[in-house]
CSV table of C-alpha atoms and ligand atoms in Angstrom, one decimal:
chain,number,residue,atom,x,y,z
J,923,MET,CA,-19.4,16.6,-0.4
J,924,LYS,CA,-19.8,13.4,1.7
J,925,PRO,CA,-16.5,11.5,1.8
J,926,VAL,CA,-16.4,8.1,0.1
J,927,GLY,CA,-15.5,6.6,3.5
J,928,ARG,CA,-13.9,7.3,6.8
J,929,ILE,CA,-10.6,5.3,6.8
J,930,THR,CA,-7.8,5.0,9.4
J,931,LEU,CA,-4.4,3.6,8.2
J,932,ILE,CA,-2.0,2.3,10.7
J,933,GLY,CA,1.7,1.6,10.0
J,934,ILE,CA,4.4,2.4,7.5
J,935,CYS,CA,5.2,6.1,6.9
J,936,VAL,CA,8.2,6.9,4.7
J,937,VAL,CA,9.7,9.9,3.0
J,938,ASP,CA,10.9,8.9,-0.5
J,939,VAL,CA,13.6,10.7,-2.4
J,940,LEU,CA,13.3,9.7,-6.1
J,941,ALA,CA,15.5,10.4,-9.1
J,942,ARG,CA,15.1,9.5,-12.8
J,943,PRO,CA,16.2,8.2,-15.2
J,944,VAL,CA,19.1,6.5,-13.6
J,945,GLU,CA,21.0,4.0,-15.8
J,946,ALA,CA,23.9,3.4,-13.4
J,947,LEU,CA,25.5,5.1,-10.4
J,948,PRO,CA,28.2,7.7,-11.5
J,949,SER,CA,31.6,6.2,-10.9
J,950,GLY,CA,34.0,7.7,-8.3
J,951,GLN,CA,33.0,11.3,-7.5
J,952,GLY,CA,31.3,11.8,-10.8
J,953,SER,CA,28.0,13.6,-11.3
J,954,ASP,CA,25.4,12.8,-14.0
J,955,PRO,CA,22.5,15.2,-15.0
J,956,LEU,CA,19.0,13.8,-14.5
J,957,ASP,CA,15.5,14.9,-15.6
J,958,GLN,CA,13.8,14.9,-12.2
J,959,ILE,CA,14.4,14.6,-8.5
J,960,LYS,CA,11.4,14.5,-6.2
J,961,VAL,CA,10.5,14.2,-2.5
J,962,THR,CA,7.2,12.5,-1.6
J,963,VAL,CA,5.4,10.8,1.3
J,964,ALA,CA,5.0,7.1,0.7
J,965,GLY,CA,4.5,3.8,2.5
J,966,THR,CA,1.6,1.4,3.0
J,967,ALA,CA,0.0,3.7,5.5
J,968,ALA,CA,1.0,7.3,4.6
J,969,GLY,CA,1.2,6.8,0.8
J,970,THR,CA,-2.1,4.8,0.6
J,971,ALA,CA,-3.7,7.5,2.8
J,972,ILE,CA,-2.8,10.3,0.3
J,973,ASP,CA,-4.2,8.1,-2.6
J,974,LEU,CA,-7.4,7.7,-0.6
J,975,ALA,CA,-7.7,11.4,0.0
J,976,HIS,CA,-7.3,12.1,-3.7
J,977,LEU,CA,-10.1,9.6,-4.3
J,978,GLY,CA,-12.4,11.5,-1.9
J,979,ALA,CA,-12.1,9.6,1.3
J,980,ASP,CA,-11.6,11.0,4.8
J,981,ALA,CA,-8.2,9.5,5.7
J,982,THR,CA,-6.4,9.5,9.0
J,983,VAL,CA,-2.9,8.0,9.3
J,984,VAL,CA,-1.3,6.7,12.5
J,985,GLY,CA,2.4,6.1,12.5
J,986,ALA,CA,5.8,6.9,14.1
J,987,ILE,CA,8.3,9.5,12.8
J,988,GLY,CA,11.5,11.1,14.1
J,989,SER,CA,12.0,14.7,15.5
J,990,ASP,CA,13.8,15.6,12.3
J,991,LEU,CA,13.2,17.6,9.1
J,992,LEU,CA,12.0,14.5,7.3
J,993,GLY,CA,9.3,14.2,10.0
J,994,ASP,CA,8.3,17.8,9.4
J,995,ILE,CA,8.1,17.1,5.7
J,996,MET,CA,5.9,14.1,6.4
J,997,ILE,CA,3.4,16.0,8.6
J,998,GLU,CA,3.3,19.0,6.2
J,999,SER,CA,2.8,16.9,3.1
J,1000,LEU,CA,0.0,14.8,4.7
J,1001,ARG,CA,-1.8,18.0,5.8
J,1002,ARG,CA,-1.5,19.6,2.4
J,1003,GLU,CA,-3.0,16.5,0.8
J,1004,GLY,CA,-6.0,16.5,3.1
J,1005,VAL,CA,-4.9,13.6,5.4
J,1006,ASP,CA,-5.2,13.9,9.2
J,1007,PRO,CA,-1.7,13.0,10.5
J,1008,ARG,CA,-1.9,11.3,14.0
J,1009,LEU,CA,1.9,10.6,14.2
J,1010,THR,CA,4.0,10.1,17.2
J,1011,ARG,CA,7.5,11.7,17.2
J,1012,LYS,CA,10.1,9.3,18.6
J,1013,ALA,CA,13.3,10.5,20.3
J,1014,GLY,CA,16.6,9.4,19.0
J,1015,VAL,CA,15.5,7.8,15.7
J,1016,GLN,CA,15.1,9.3,12.3
J,1017,THR,CA,12.0,9.3,10.2
J,1018,SER,CA,11.9,6.3,7.9
J,1019,ALA,CA,13.2,7.2,4.4
J,1020,THR,CA,14.0,5.6,1.1
J,1021,ILE,CA,16.2,6.7,-1.8
J,1022,LEU,CA,15.0,5.4,-5.2
J,1023,PRO,CA,17.1,5.7,-8.3
J,1024,ILE,CA,14.4,4.9,-10.9
J,1025,HIS,CA,15.6,3.1,-14.1
J,1026,PRO,CA,14.5,4.1,-17.5
J,1027,ASP,CA,12.0,1.1,-17.6
J,1028,GLY,CA,10.4,2.3,-14.4
J,1029,SER,CA,11.9,-0.4,-12.1
J,1030,ARG,CA,13.0,0.8,-8.7
J,1031,PRO,CA,16.0,-0.4,-6.7
J,1032,ALA,CA,16.0,1.2,-3.3
J,1033,TRP,CA,18.0,2.1,-0.2
J,1034,HIS,CA,15.8,2.1,2.9
J,1035,VAL,CA,16.2,3.2,6.5
J,1036,ALA,CA,13.3,1.7,8.6
J,1037,ALA,CA,14.1,3.6,11.8
J,1038,ALA,CA,10.9,5.2,13.4
J,1039,ASN,CA,8.5,2.7,11.7
J,1040,ARG,CA,10.0,0.0,13.9
J,1041,GLU,CA,9.1,2.0,17.0
J,1042,LEU,CA,5.3,2.1,16.5
J,1043,VAL,CA,3.4,0.6,19.4
J,1044,SER,CA,-0.2,0.3,20.6
J,1045,ASP,CA,0.1,3.3,22.8
J,1046,ASP,CA,0.7,5.4,19.7
J,1047,VAL,CA,-2.7,4.5,18.4
J,1048,PRO,CA,-5.3,7.1,19.7
J,1049,PRO,CA,-8.5,5.2,20.6
J,1050,ASP,CA,-10.7,7.7,18.8
J,1051,VAL,CA,-9.2,6.7,15.4
J,1052,LEU,CA,-10.5,3.2,15.8
J,1053,LYS,CA,-14.1,4.3,16.3
J,1054,GLY,CA,-16.7,5.4,13.7
J,1055,ARG,CA,-14.5,4.2,10.8
J,1056,ASP,CA,-15.7,2.3,7.7
J,1057,VAL,CA,-12.3,0.8,7.1
J,1058,VAL,CA,-9.1,0.3,9.1
J,1059,HIS,CA,-6.0,-0.6,7.0
J,1060,TYR,CA,-3.0,-2.3,8.7
J,1061,GLY,CA,-0.2,-1.1,6.5
J,1062,GLY,CA,2.9,-3.2,7.0
J,1063,LEU,CA,2.4,-6.7,8.2
J,1064,THR,CA,5.8,-8.2,9.3
J,1065,ALA,CA,7.4,-4.7,9.1
J,1066,LEU,CA,5.9,-3.4,12.4
J,1067,PRO,CA,7.7,-5.2,15.2
J,1068,GLY,CA,5.9,-3.1,17.9
J,1069,LEU,CA,2.5,-4.1,16.6
J,1070,ASP,CA,2.8,-7.4,14.7
J,1071,GLY,CA,1.4,-10.3,16.7
J,1072,ALA,CA,-0.5,-9.9,20.0
J,1073,PRO,CA,-0.7,-6.1,20.1
J,1074,GLY,CA,-1.9,-6.0,16.5
J,1075,VAL,CA,-4.5,-8.7,17.1
J,1076,ALA,CA,-5.9,-6.8,20.1
J,1077,LEU,CA,-6.0,-3.6,18.0
J,1078,LEU,CA,-7.8,-5.3,15.1
J,1079,ARG,CA,-10.3,-7.0,17.5
J,1080,THR,CA,-11.2,-3.6,18.9
J,1081,VAL,CA,-11.6,-2.3,15.3
J,1082,ARG,CA,-13.9,-5.2,14.5
J,1083,GLN,CA,-16.0,-4.7,17.6
J,1084,ASN,CA,-16.5,-1.1,16.4
J,1085,GLY,CA,-17.8,-2.4,13.0
J,1086,ALA,CA,-15.0,-1.5,10.6
J,1087,PHE,CA,-13.9,-3.5,7.6
J,1088,ILE,CA,-10.2,-4.5,8.0
J,1089,THR,CA,-7.7,-4.5,5.2
J,1090,ALA,CA,-3.9,-5.2,5.3
J,1091,ASP,CA,-0.8,-4.9,3.1
J,1092,CYS,CA,2.9,-5.6,3.5
J,1093,LEU,CA,6.1,-3.6,2.9
J,1094,GLY,CA,8.3,-6.5,2.0
J,1095,ILE,CA,8.6,-9.5,4.4
J,1096,LYS,CA,10.8,-8.3,7.2
J,1097,ARG,CA,11.1,-11.4,9.4
J,1098,ARG,CA,11.6,-15.1,8.9
J,1099,ASP,CA,9.3,-16.5,11.6
J,1100,THR,CA,6.0,-15.5,10.0
J,1101,ALA,CA,4.0,-18.7,10.6
J,1102,GLU,CA,2.8,-17.9,14.1
J,1103,LEU,CA,2.2,-14.2,13.1
J,1104,LEU,CA,0.0,-15.1,10.1
J,1105,GLU,CA,-1.9,-17.7,12.2
J,1106,SER,CA,-2.8,-15.0,14.8
J,1107,MET,CA,-3.3,-12.0,12.5
J,1108,LEU,CA,-4.8,-13.2,9.2
J,1109,PRO,CA,-8.1,-14.3,10.9
J,1110,GLU,CA,-8.5,-10.6,11.9
J,1111,VAL,CA,-8.1,-9.4,8.3
J,1112,ASP,CA,-11.1,-9.2,5.9
J,1113,LEU,CA,-9.0,-8.3,2.8
J,1114,PHE,CA,-5.3,-8.9,2.5
J,1115,MET,CA,-3.4,-7.3,-0.4
J,1116,PRO,CA,0.3,-8.3,-0.6
J,1117,ASN,CA,2.3,-8.2,-3.8
J,1118,ARG,CA,3.6,-11.4,-5.6
J,1119,GLY,CA,7.0,-11.5,-3.8
J,1120,GLU,CA,5.4,-11.0,-0.4
J,1121,ALA,CA,2.6,-13.5,-1.0
J,1122,THR,CA,4.8,-16.3,-2.3
J,1123,THR,CA,7.4,-15.8,0.5
J,1124,LEU,CA,4.7,-15.9,3.2
J,1125,ALA,CA,2.9,-18.9,1.7
J,1126,ASN,CA,6.2,-20.6,0.9
J,1127,THR,CA,5.3,-21.5,-2.7
J,1128,ASP,CA,6.3,-20.2,-6.2
J,1129,ASP,CA,2.8,-20.4,-7.5
J,1130,VAL,CA,0.9,-17.1,-7.0
J,1131,PHE,CA,-2.6,-18.7,-7.2
J,1132,ALA,CA,-1.6,-21.3,-4.6
J,1133,ALA,CA,-0.1,-18.5,-2.4
J,1134,ALA,CA,-3.3,-16.5,-2.5
J,1135,ARG,CA,-5.4,-19.6,-1.6
J,1136,THR,CA,-3.0,-20.6,1.2
J,1137,LEU,CA,-3.2,-17.1,2.7
J,1138,ARG,CA,-6.9,-17.2,2.6
J,1139,GLU,CA,-7.0,-20.7,4.1
J,1140,MET,CA,-4.8,-19.3,6.9
J,1141,GLY,CA,-7.6,-17.0,7.8
J,1142,ALA,CA,-7.8,-13.8,5.7
J,1143,GLY,CA,-11.4,-13.2,4.4
J,1144,SER,CA,-10.2,-12.6,0.8
J,1145,VAL,CA,-6.8,-12.1,-0.7
J,1146,LEU,CA,-5.6,-10.0,-3.6
J,1147,VAL,CA,-2.1,-10.5,-4.9
J,1148,THR,CA,-0.7,-7.7,-7.2
J,1149,CYS,CA,1.7,-9.0,-9.9
J,1150,ASP,CA,3.2,-5.8,-11.4
J,1151,SER,CA,2.6,-5.8,-15.2
J,1152,ALA,CA,0.6,-9.1,-15.0
J,1153,GLY,CA,-2.2,-7.6,-13.0
J,1154,CYS,CA,-3.7,-9.3,-9.9
J,1155,VAL,CA,-4.8,-12.7,-8.5
J,1156,ILE,CA,-8.1,-12.8,-6.5
J,1157,SER,CA,-8.9,-15.5,-4.0
J,1158,ASP,CA,-12.2,-15.4,-2.2
J,1159,LYS,CA,-15.1,-17.8,-1.3
J,1160,ASP,CA,-15.6,-18.3,-5.1
J,1161,GLY,CA,-12.0,-19.6,-5.5
J,1162,GLU,CA,-9.1,-18.1,-7.5
J,1163,ARG,CA,-9.0,-16.1,-10.6
J,1164,SER,CA,-6.9,-13.3,-12.2
J,1165,ARG,CA,-7.5,-9.8,-13.6
J,1166,PRO,CA,-5.1,-8.2,-16.2
J,1167,ALA,CA,-3.4,-4.8,-15.6
J,1168,PHE,CA,-4.3,-1.8,-17.7
J,1169,VAL,CA,-1.8,-0.6,-20.4
J,1170,ALA,CA,-0.2,2.6,-19.2
J,1171,PRO,CA,3.0,4.6,-19.8
J,1172,VAL,CA,5.6,3.5,-17.4
J,1173,VAL,CA,7.7,6.2,-15.6
J,1174,ASP,CA,8.0,4.7,-12.1
J,1175,SER,CA,6.3,1.7,-10.5
J,1176,THR,CA,6.8,3.0,-6.9
J,1177,GLY,CA,3.6,3.1,-5.0
J,1178,CYS,CA,1.5,1.2,-7.5
J,1179,GLY,CA,0.5,-1.4,-4.9
J,1180,ASP,CA,-0.5,1.3,-2.5
J,1181,ALA,CA,-2.6,3.0,-5.1
J,1182,PHE,CA,-4.2,-0.4,-5.9
J,1183,SER,CA,-5.1,-0.8,-2.2
J,1184,ALA,CA,-6.7,2.7,-2.1
J,1185,GLY,CA,-8.7,2.0,-5.3
J,1186,VAL,CA,-10.0,-1.4,-4.0
J,1187,ILE,CA,-10.9,0.1,-0.6
J,1188,VAL,CA,-12.9,2.9,-2.3
J,1189,GLY,CA,-14.5,0.5,-4.7
J,1190,ILE,CA,-15.7,-1.6,-1.8
J,1191,GLN,CA,-17.0,1.5,0.0
J,1192,GLU,CA,-19.0,2.3,-3.1
J,1193,GLY,CA,-20.7,-1.1,-2.9
J,1194,LYS,CA,-18.9,-2.6,-5.9
J,1195,SER,CA,-18.3,-6.4,-6.2
J,1196,LEU,CA,-14.8,-7.5,-5.3
J,1197,ASP,CA,-13.9,-8.0,-9.0
J,1198,ASP,CA,-15.1,-4.5,-9.9
J,1199,ALA,CA,-13.3,-3.0,-7.0
J,1200,VAL,CA,-10.1,-4.8,-8.2
J,1201,THR,CA,-10.6,-3.3,-11.6
J,1202,PHE,CA,-10.8,0.2,-10.1
J,1203,GLY,CA,-7.7,-0.6,-8.0
J,1204,LEU,CA,-5.8,-1.7,-11.1
J,1205,ALA,CA,-6.8,1.6,-12.8
J,1206,CYS,CA,-5.5,3.6,-9.7
J,1207,ALA,CA,-2.2,1.6,-10.0
J,1208,ALA,CA,-1.9,2.3,-13.7
J,1209,VAL,CA,-2.3,6.0,-13.4
J,1210,THR,CA,0.4,6.0,-10.7
J,1211,LEU,CA,2.8,4.3,-13.1
J,1212,GLY,CA,2.9,7.4,-15.2
J,1213,GLN,CA,4.3,9.8,-12.6
J,1214,LEU,CA,7.5,9.8,-10.6
J,1215,GLY,CA,6.7,8.9,-7.0
J,1216,SER,CA,3.9,7.2,-5.1
J,1217,VAL,CA,1.2,9.8,-4.8
J,1218,ASP,CA,1.0,12.0,-7.8
J,1219,GLY,CA,-0.8,9.6,-10.2
J,1220,ILE,CA,-4.3,9.7,-8.9
J,1221,ARG,CA,-5.7,13.3,-9.4
J,1222,SER,CA,-9.3,12.6,-8.5
J,1223,HIS,CA,-11.9,9.9,-8.4
J,1224,GLU,CA,-13.6,11.4,-11.4
J,1225,ALA,CA,-10.4,11.6,-13.5
J,1226,THR,CA,-9.4,8.0,-12.6
J,1227,VAL,CA,-12.8,6.7,-13.6
J,1228,LYS,CA,-12.7,8.6,-16.9
J,1229,TRP,CA,-9.1,7.2,-17.5
J,1230,MET,CA,-10.3,3.7,-16.8
J,1231,HIS,CA,-13.2,3.8,-19.2
J,1232,GLU,CA,-10.9,4.9,-22.0
J,1233,ALA,CA,-7.9,2.6,-21.1
J,1234,GLU,CA,-6.7,-0.5,-22.9
J,1235,ILE,CA,-6.5,-3.8,-21.0
J,1236,SER,CA,-3.1,-5.6,-21.1
J,1237,SER,CA,-2.9,-8.9,-23.0
J,1238,GLU,CA,-0.4,-10.2,-20.4
J,1239,SER,CA,-2.2,-12.8,-18.3
J,1240,LEU,CA,-1.5,-15.0,-15.4
J,1241,GLU,CA,-2.2,-18.7,-15.9
J,1242,MET,CA,-3.3,-21.0,-13.2
J,1243,ALA,CA,-0.9,-24.0,-12.7
U,2187,ATP,N1,5.1,-2.4,-15.3
U,2187,ATP,C1,3.8,-2.4,-15.1
U,2187,ATP,N2,2.9,-2.4,-16.1
U,2187,ATP,C2,1.6,-2.3,-15.9
U,2187,ATP,N3,1.0,-2.3,-14.7
U,2187,ATP,C3,1.8,-2.3,-13.6
U,2187,ATP,C4,3.3,-2.3,-13.7
U,2187,ATP,N4,3.8,-2.3,-12.5
U,2187,ATP,C5,2.8,-2.3,-11.6
U,2187,ATP,N5,1.6,-2.3,-12.3
U,2187,ATP,C6,0.2,-2.2,-11.7
U,2187,ATP,O1,0.3,-1.9,-10.3
U,2187,ATP,C7,-0.2,-3.0,-9.5
U,2187,ATP,C8,0.6,-3.1,-8.2
U,2187,ATP,O2,2.0,-3.2,-8.6
U,2187,ATP,P1,3.0,-4.1,-7.8
U,2187,ATP,O3,2.6,-5.5,-7.8
U,2187,ATP,O4,4.3,-3.7,-8.3
U,2187,ATP,O5,2.8,-3.5,-6.3
U,2187,ATP,P2,3.8,-3.3,-5.1
U,2187,ATP,O6,5.1,-4.0,-5.4
U,2187,ATP,O7,3.1,-3.6,-3.8
U,2187,ATP,O8,4.1,-1.7,-5.2
U,2187,ATP,P3,4.4,-0.7,-3.9
U,2187,ATP,O9,4.6,-1.5,-2.7
U,2187,ATP,O10,5.5,0.2,-4.3
U,2187,ATP,O11,3.1,0.1,-3.8
U,2187,ATP,C9,-0.2,-4.2,-10.4
U,2187,ATP,O12,-1.2,-5.1,-10.0
U,2187,ATP,C10,-0.4,-3.6,-11.8
U,2187,ATP,O13,-1.8,-3.4,-11.9
U,2188,MG,MG1,3.2,-3.0,-1.9
């Protein structure tokens, strides 16, 4: 079957260790029984790549890992899921990892070690993965000190010359001096998809609609801001509007933003309007809510479309100020 798109994802690759349901940490040296503990690949490049593969895309991921067992797990898991891992093993640093004790309501505090992700540089990006691609996704704006800024701009300009659509996401806001970075990089991005916390921090406003508009005015072609249970804000040439989330059982919200990005990218590849691609992205996020971990919610394109057609739309809405 022809893939729904050839996509390269560059950036954050993390191994997540998740446990649920965690009410509180056991005190002292205590031990509490849990229902589930799971290890998965995650991150705005690696997690989104697996979601894309599940949706029928041909996905390649570029990132940095350590020479440790976590790195072996990363490579093996990506291969098993049908993603081409083009990862550089860095000496002396560990593979990036997160421990997530998932609360009964699906919320997810985390302990994170950034490590190898901070070592990713332009020389780690093989030139062939920037050619012949429909989409290149920059997964981790502000969290990739070896690429953010001039090296990232050069990379994305090469991608643009090669004709790909350029998307980007964040993994939190990992630096304070973002103004210059945004000014140089957002004009290289066709579609920027941060979450509410990231967008409002970057745009320096509490209003999510204003944040989306500001980021677009700073140069991004269009901006989508995910707002957990409240859905998503869209800002494009037609202005700002919102889309509600789907109602879905909540087990764990980890990776919902990455699933959203994957769904939107696939929707655009299928020729959908931005609003319809967003609806499919929201469906991909919603099915991800029902499973522990980032990458087990989307089973296939067909199953997700079927779920979307039967699903209920949330009554929670975002009001423009
Ligand atoms: N509690 C929830 N109820 C309903 N939908 C949710 C909930 N949490 C997340 N979603 C869906 O997932 C989408 C993305 O979620 P969110 O804004 O939490 O992304 P994120 O913080 O970037 O996640 P991650 O970085 O872990 O992938 C939302 O737009 C919404 O559609
Ligand atoms: Mg996110």
